[in-house]
Amino acid sequence: MGHVLGDATIAELEAGVTGSVVRPDDADYDDARRIWNAAIDRRPALVVRAATTDDVVRAVRFAASEGLPMAVRGGSHSVAGFSTCDDGIVIDLSTMQAVNVDASARRATAGGGTTWAIFDAATQAHGLATTGGLISSTGLGGFTLGGGIGHLVRAHGLTCDNLLRAEVVTADGAVTSASPDSNQDLFWALRGGGGNFGVVTSMELALHPVGPTVLGGVIFYAGSEAAEVVARWRDVTADAPDELTTLVNLTTAPPAPFIPAEWHFKKVAVIAACWAGDPAEGGPVVKPLRSLGTVVNDLLGPMPYLDLQKLVDPPWEAGAANYFTSAFIDRLPDEAVTTWADFHRRSADLPVQAELHIHHLGGAMARVAPGATAFTDRSSPYIVNCLARTPEPAMLAPHRQWAIEAREAMAVYGSGRLYVNFTGEGGEEKVKAAYPPEVYARLQQVKDRFDPQNLFRYNQNVQPSGGTQKSAS
Ligand SMILES: Cc1cc2nc3c(=O)[nH]c(=O)nc-3n(C[C@H](O)[C@H](O)[C@H](O)COP(=O)(O)OP(=O)(O)OC[C@H]3O[C@@H](n4cnc5c(N)ncnc54)[C@H](O)[C@@H]3O)c2cc1C
């Protein structure tokens, strides 16, 4: 039975906020409650579309005083569905997307609900960027707080490595700042520990000269040669300079105009690459990536960084059911490659979208000291991400299982730790599987200090050490 809120109570909240409050009987309620992953269908009691930090303060205080569950929504791309809840309050930050670039200081400040499309457009106007998502509709909020792996990760580190300062509304409704100079423990925890500690209403990120033209794009290979392509990709990228970030994706070719018609709906191995330095210097470095097997189509070349950041948006629009699961791995022996290619062979065909990614990590990300941030695992040179996506939620279960089995088969080649941002479900055992024990213990200390009642629990939840009966499910 949900918590019943009186009209007068809601009206008081409404009168106090600059943004808006959406109730279940409002015409835009279904729109307001919908998140990216259609497998998650929840009915919050209220959605507060916050427009200012003060709105967030009011919404947090309201949820706390009414004893309501509370979810925070940035870009709404949590695959586990953490940006919504049943019978509680959703604090929706999606109108807080102002980006201010200080080009001379190479920094930008962005509202807590900013998406990568907005951020990248603002920073690229100055020829600057920071490590961002592969899909431009993803939010900076959850992305940065969980870590942030993108096309610039080897050149410029994780997104959280570029976080310089955050404005945070904590569980008591206070507005605080976290940076190397203030609340260092909170600042440490925000860089990898997710949304456990408060609502980040704005974040300041370091920028780097990137583009506007980079050498980037994708090369499609015949899926029947997946094992050879993955093994050769591993070998040619092993000593790659930091400017080069790549991933290999075993999947099925969509019926897209840039793929020869005879390859539509056929299995393919796709290399995605970004050379973040001078495109002319990158030519010889990326050359070996062009001959890993039978090329279906080579679309790797000079392109605007902004186009690269949107290149794979179309197959990842909101509205389908999705599941992701991941593992950091240390090595990729031939037997692992064979296993991976077997999972690819067994994967479903379109309209089910099944993808097996291996991201090449290392570079700048690996040079940050292990305990410097709460991010899971910096030493592993690879992370595998197994993705299943179906047009209807009812179809998802067997493909989700396929993804879980693929992950399990690969997790043995390293720490096997989950990456919180690529984890399609919550639960204490999943969160503990994401962090080394000493990192989890330290996260718990910060949780105890900033959110001992676990008000912020719709996330990869770190439980306060005093224990709480409150969980997100
Ligand atoms: C299509 C797609 C592509 C992706 N690509 C990548 C990728 O390239 N690299 C990568 O590393 N990850 C990627 N991810 C994973 C992504 O980083 C996580 O899903 C991330 O949590 C999304 O952040 P969000 O703000 O969009 O999501 P939301 O669902 O809004 O939030 C996710 C979590 O963060 C919390 N949160 C969000 N904003 C704030 C805030 N301002 N303050 C406090 N808490 C907040 C929420 O409460 C929730 O717990 C991708 C996910 C999808 C669905």
XYZ file of C-alpha atoms in Angstrom, residues 22 69 82 94 121 141 160 178 213 317 363 371 432 447:
14
model
C 3.731 16.040 -11.730
C 11.131 6.558 -0.988
C 17.404 3.437 -10.280
C 16.514 16.765 -16.649
C 28.175 20.588 -28.076
C 25.146 12.582 -13.438
C 35.280 10.905 -12.664
C 33.047 18.529 -2.595
C 38.166 16.524 -35.998
C 17.058 4.984 -28.281
C 46.451 4.585 -20.442
C 42.997 4.402 -3.775
C 29.943 -5.791 -2.982
C 27.685 6.879 3.721
